[in-house]
């Protein structure tokens, strides 16, 4: 063990910095993945890559039924939202997409990869999640308000008012 107090302090600072990073973030760029994102909604979709600090980086806007191919990495999470309402969208019924290795599925019967293999783009479908009635009502009312605080002026159930406050906050 090193007894150098300056080095120990530096290590403690590094640990604190790492501990402050969000759990949902890109970790490294080692194993490639090839993906085809397909917008199955009638809405415009913002596609975000979560960078190494966990910050959303807008990568592309997909119009309804549009698709695009991308080369990414296994440890790089992706999230999607409605461009207009910012409502979360899902891929393969999940809120966060984690790419799989490009060679997954190329290994046959435990034999390993035999001969030349072209990386294939895995198709990932972006869709609208199944909302509860309360969630959907909150979204619709919220979309008609200029200021979310105006919800408290409406003659609607308190549960919707608080839902709108949470949605906007």
mmCIF file of C-alpha atoms in Angstrom:
data_model
loop_
_atom_site.group_PDB
_atom_site.id
_atom_site.type_symbol
_atom_site.label_atom_id
_atom_site.label_comp_id
_atom_site.label_asym_id
_atom_site.label_seq_id
_atom_site.Cartn_x
_atom_site.Cartn_y
_atom_site.Cartn_z
ATOM 1 C CA UNK A 1 0.000 0.000 0.000
ATOM 2 C CA UNK A 2 1.274 3.476 -0.863
ATOM 3 C CA UNK A 3 1.620 5.901 2.035
ATOM 4 C CA UNK A 4 2.023 8.998 -0.143
ATOM 5 C CA UNK A 5 -0.755 11.370 1.106
ATOM 6 C CA UNK A 6 -0.794 13.413 -2.137
ATOM 7 C CA UNK A 7 -1.301 10.269 -4.218
ATOM 8 C CA UNK A 8 -3.964 8.987 -1.818
ATOM 9 C CA UNK A 9 -5.807 12.319 -2.055
ATOM 10 C CA UNK A 10 -5.631 12.141 -5.879
ATOM 11 C CA UNK A 11 -7.054 8.606 -5.825
ATOM 12 C CA UNK A 12 -9.860 9.732 -3.493
ATOM 13 C CA UNK A 13 -10.708 12.614 -5.856
ATOM 14 C CA UNK A 14 -10.794 10.219 -8.819
ATOM 15 C CA UNK A 15 -13.103 7.851 -6.907
ATOM 16 C CA UNK A 16 -15.419 10.772 -6.035
ATOM 17 C CA UNK A 17 -15.541 11.843 -9.684
ATOM 18 C CA UNK A 18 -16.361 8.308 -10.822
ATOM 19 C CA UNK A 19 -19.001 7.907 -8.093
ATOM 20 C CA UNK A 20 -20.720 11.113 -9.288
ATOM 21 C CA UNK A 21 -21.108 9.801 -12.845
ATOM 22 C CA UNK A 22 -24.587 8.518 -13.696
ATOM 23 C CA UNK A 23 -24.979 4.753 -13.893
ATOM 24 C CA UNK A 24 -26.600 5.063 -17.323
ATOM 25 C CA UNK A 25 -23.795 6.211 -19.610
ATOM 26 C CA UNK A 26 -21.383 4.955 -22.250
ATOM 27 C CA UNK A 27 -18.485 3.067 -20.731
ATOM 28 C CA UNK A 28 -15.991 2.325 -23.526
ATOM 29 C CA UNK A 29 -15.711 1.846 -27.279
ATOM 30 C CA UNK A 30 -14.319 -1.669 -27.650
ATOM 31 C CA UNK A 31 -16.903 -3.987 -29.231
ATOM 32 C CA UNK A 32 -18.709 -2.673 -32.287
ATOM 33 C CA UNK A 33 -22.376 -3.082 -33.038
ATOM 34 C CA UNK A 34 -24.299 -2.276 -36.188
ATOM 35 C CA UNK A 35 -27.895 -1.168 -35.765
ATOM 36 C CA UNK A 36 -30.798 -0.095 -37.958
ATOM 37 C CA UNK A 37 -33.210 2.140 -36.027
ATOM 38 C CA UNK A 38 -36.735 2.097 -37.479
ATOM 39 C CA UNK A 39 -39.337 4.665 -36.424
ATOM 40 C CA UNK A 40 -42.615 2.728 -36.311
ATOM 41 C CA UNK A 41 -44.597 5.691 -35.007
ATOM 42 C CA UNK A 42 -46.517 8.460 -36.745
ATOM 43 C CA UNK A 43 -44.428 10.965 -34.755
ATOM 44 C CA UNK A 44 -41.015 12.542 -35.315
ATOM 45 C CA UNK A 45 -38.491 10.900 -33.003
ATOM 46 C CA UNK A 46 -35.328 12.333 -31.464
ATOM 47 C CA UNK A 47 -32.578 9.727 -31.140
ATOM 48 C CA UNK A 48 -30.112 10.303 -28.294
ATOM 49 C CA UNK A 49 -26.798 8.641 -27.484
ATOM 50 C CA UNK A 50 -25.833 8.801 -23.799
ATOM 51 C CA UNK A 51 -22.195 9.935 -23.718
ATOM 52 C CA UNK A 52 -19.446 8.999 -21.250
ATOM 53 C CA UNK A 53 -20.830 11.448 -18.651
ATOM 54 C CA UNK A 54 -24.400 10.215 -19.103
ATOM 55 C CA UNK A 55 -25.450 13.364 -20.984
ATOM 56 C CA UNK A 56 -27.896 12.958 -23.856
ATOM 57 C CA UNK A 57 -26.378 13.817 -27.223
ATOM 58 C CA UNK A 58 -28.984 14.274 -29.959
ATOM 59 C CA UNK A 59 -27.830 12.083 -32.803
ATOM 60 C CA UNK A 60 -30.667 12.283 -35.295
ATOM 61 C CA UNK A 61 -34.310 13.173 -35.818
ATOM 62 C CA UNK A 62 -36.267 10.385 -37.475
ATOM 63 C CA UNK A 63 -39.456 11.235 -39.306
ATOM 64 C CA UNK A 64 -42.414 8.809 -39.225
ATOM 65 C CA UNK A 65 -41.530 5.441 -40.809
ATOM 66 C CA UNK A 66 -37.945 6.623 -41.450
ATOM 67 C CA UNK A 67 -34.970 4.417 -40.629
ATOM 68 C CA UNK A 68 -31.196 4.743 -40.516
ATOM 69 C CA UNK A 69 -28.162 2.549 -40.007
ATOM 70 C CA UNK A 70 -25.484 3.299 -37.454
ATOM 71 C CA UNK A 71 -22.218 1.863 -36.221
ATOM 72 C CA UNK A 72 -22.060 2.078 -32.426
ATOM 73 C CA UNK A 73 -20.614 0.142 -29.494
ATOM 74 C CA UNK A 74 -21.968 -2.436 -27.074
ATOM 75 C CA UNK A 75 -21.611 -0.259 -23.966
ATOM 76 C CA UNK A 76 -23.326 2.763 -25.565
ATOM 77 C CA UNK A 77 -26.937 3.259 -24.411
ATOM 78 C CA UNK A 78 -29.522 4.949 -26.654
ATOM 79 C CA UNK A 79 -32.835 6.594 -25.729
ATOM 80 C CA UNK A 80 -35.690 7.977 -27.802
ATOM 81 C CA UNK A 81 -38.351 10.640 -27.370
ATOM 82 C CA UNK A 82 -41.170 12.255 -29.264
ATOM 83 C CA UNK A 83 -39.688 15.380 -30.909
ATOM 84 C CA UNK A 84 -42.770 17.491 -30.188
ATOM 85 C CA UNK A 85 -43.976 16.343 -26.768
ATOM 86 C CA UNK A 86 -40.660 14.934 -25.403
ATOM 87 C CA UNK A 87 -42.584 11.824 -24.290
ATOM 88 C CA UNK A 88 -40.388 8.760 -23.845
ATOM 89 C CA UNK A 89 -40.549 6.173 -26.579
ATOM 90 C CA UNK A 90 -39.425 2.565 -26.425
ATOM 91 C CA UNK A 91 -37.353 0.152 -28.478
ATOM 92 C CA UNK A 92 -38.283 -3.497 -28.347
ATOM 93 C CA UNK A 93 -40.515 -2.527 -25.364
ATOM 94 C CA UNK A 94 -37.584 -1.052 -23.384
ATOM 95 C CA UNK A 95 -36.890 2.621 -22.561
ATOM 96 C CA UNK A 96 -33.134 2.201 -23.082
ATOM 97 C CA UNK A 97 -31.472 0.331 -25.940
ATOM 98 C CA UNK A 98 -28.145 -1.411 -25.357
ATOM 99 C CA UNK A 99 -26.536 -2.650 -28.599
ATOM 100 C CA UNK A 100 -25.399 -6.272 -28.878
ATOM 101 C CA UNK A 101 -22.021 -7.323 -30.388
ATOM 102 C CA UNK A 102 -21.955 -7.341 -34.189
ATOM 103 C CA UNK A 103 -20.883 -10.984 -34.271
ATOM 104 C CA UNK A 104 -23.735 -12.232 -32.067
ATOM 105 C CA UNK A 105 -25.569 -14.830 -34.090
ATOM 106 C CA UNK A 106 -22.526 -15.474 -36.311
ATOM 107 C CA UNK A 107 -21.278 -18.237 -34.005
ATOM 108 C CA UNK A 108 -22.744 -21.591 -35.056
ATOM 109 C CA UNK A 109 -22.856 -24.659 -32.789
ATOM 110 C CA UNK A 110 -20.023 -23.395 -30.575
ATOM 111 C CA UNK A 111 -17.661 -23.540 -33.564
ATOM 112 C CA UNK A 112 -16.753 -19.855 -33.511
ATOM 113 C CA UNK A 113 -16.823 -17.616 -36.549
ATOM 114 C CA UNK A 114 -16.000 -19.647 -39.659
ATOM 115 C CA UNK A 115 -14.636 -17.741 -42.652
ATOM 116 C CA UNK A 116 -15.437 -14.151 -43.602
ATOM 117 C CA UNK A 117 -18.474 -12.691 -41.884
ATOM 118 C CA UNK A 118 -20.062 -9.397 -42.814
ATOM 119 C CA UNK A 119 -21.390 -7.424 -39.871
ATOM 120 C CA UNK A 120 -25.163 -7.323 -40.043
ATOM 121 C CA UNK A 121 -27.295 -4.439 -38.876
ATOM 122 C CA UNK A 122 -29.725 -5.534 -36.183
ATOM 123 C CA UNK A 123 -33.134 -3.940 -36.712
ATOM 124 C CA UNK A 124 -34.491 -2.086 -33.694
ATOM 125 C CA UNK A 125 -38.083 -0.811 -33.742
ATOM 126 C CA UNK A 126 -38.945 2.476 -32.059
ATOM 127 C CA UNK A 127 -42.545 2.611 -30.871
ATOM 128 C CA UNK A 128 -44.934 4.321 -28.498
ATOM 129 C CA UNK A 129 -45.188 2.590 -25.118
ATOM 130 C CA UNK A 130 -48.471 1.347 -23.762
ATOM 131 C CA UNK A 131 -49.639 4.085 -21.393
ATOM 132 C CA UNK A 132 -52.135 3.848 -18.574
ATOM 133 C CA UNK A 133 -55.271 5.946 -18.943
ATOM 134 C CA UNK A 134 -53.926 8.355 -16.304
ATOM 135 C CA UNK A 135 -50.593 8.751 -18.118
ATOM 136 C CA UNK A 136 -52.247 9.358 -21.476
ATOM 137 C CA UNK A 137 -54.773 11.835 -20.036
ATOM 138 C CA UNK A 138 -51.905 13.714 -18.374
ATOM 139 C CA UNK A 139 -50.037 13.901 -21.688
ATOM 140 C CA UNK A 140 -53.049 15.179 -23.609
ATOM 141 C CA UNK A 141 -53.969 17.859 -21.060
ATOM 142 C CA UNK A 142 -50.304 18.911 -20.713
ATOM 143 C CA UNK A 143 -49.944 19.275 -24.494
ATOM 144 C CA UNK A 144 -52.755 21.881 -24.507
ATOM 145 C CA UNK A 145 -51.304 24.096 -21.773
ATOM 146 C CA UNK A 146 -49.002 27.050 -22.315
ATOM 147 C CA UNK A 147 -47.834 26.849 -18.710
ATOM 148 C CA UNK A 148 -48.083 23.593 -16.706
ATOM 149 C CA UNK A 149 -49.229 25.622 -13.666
ATOM 150 C CA UNK A 150 -52.422 26.375 -15.596
ATOM 151 C CA UNK A 151 -53.490 22.791 -14.832
ATOM 152 C CA UNK A 152 -54.433 23.970 -11.329
ATOM 153 C CA UNK A 153 -56.988 26.351 -12.883
ATOM 154 C CA UNK A 154 -58.799 23.516 -14.678
ATOM 155 C CA UNK A 155 -61.716 21.518 -13.363
ATOM 156 C CA UNK A 156 -59.870 18.180 -13.551
ATOM 157 C CA UNK A 157 -59.037 15.514 -10.969
ATOM 158 C CA UNK A 158 -56.205 16.372 -8.584
ATOM 159 C CA UNK A 159 -54.324 13.272 -9.685
ATOM 160 C CA UNK A 160 -54.085 14.751 -13.211
ATOM 161 C CA UNK A 161 -52.937 18.107 -11.844
ATOM 162 C CA UNK A 162 -50.114 16.461 -9.931
ATOM 163 C CA UNK A 163 -49.309 14.272 -12.941
ATOM 164 C CA UNK A 164 -48.938 17.363 -15.108
ATOM 165 C CA UNK A 165 -46.679 18.968 -12.500
ATOM 166 C CA UNK A 166 -44.502 15.816 -12.481
ATOM 167 C CA UNK A 167 -44.527 15.612 -16.289
ATOM 168 C CA UNK A 168 -43.394 19.243 -16.660
ATOM 169 C CA UNK A 169 -40.923 19.121 -13.774
#
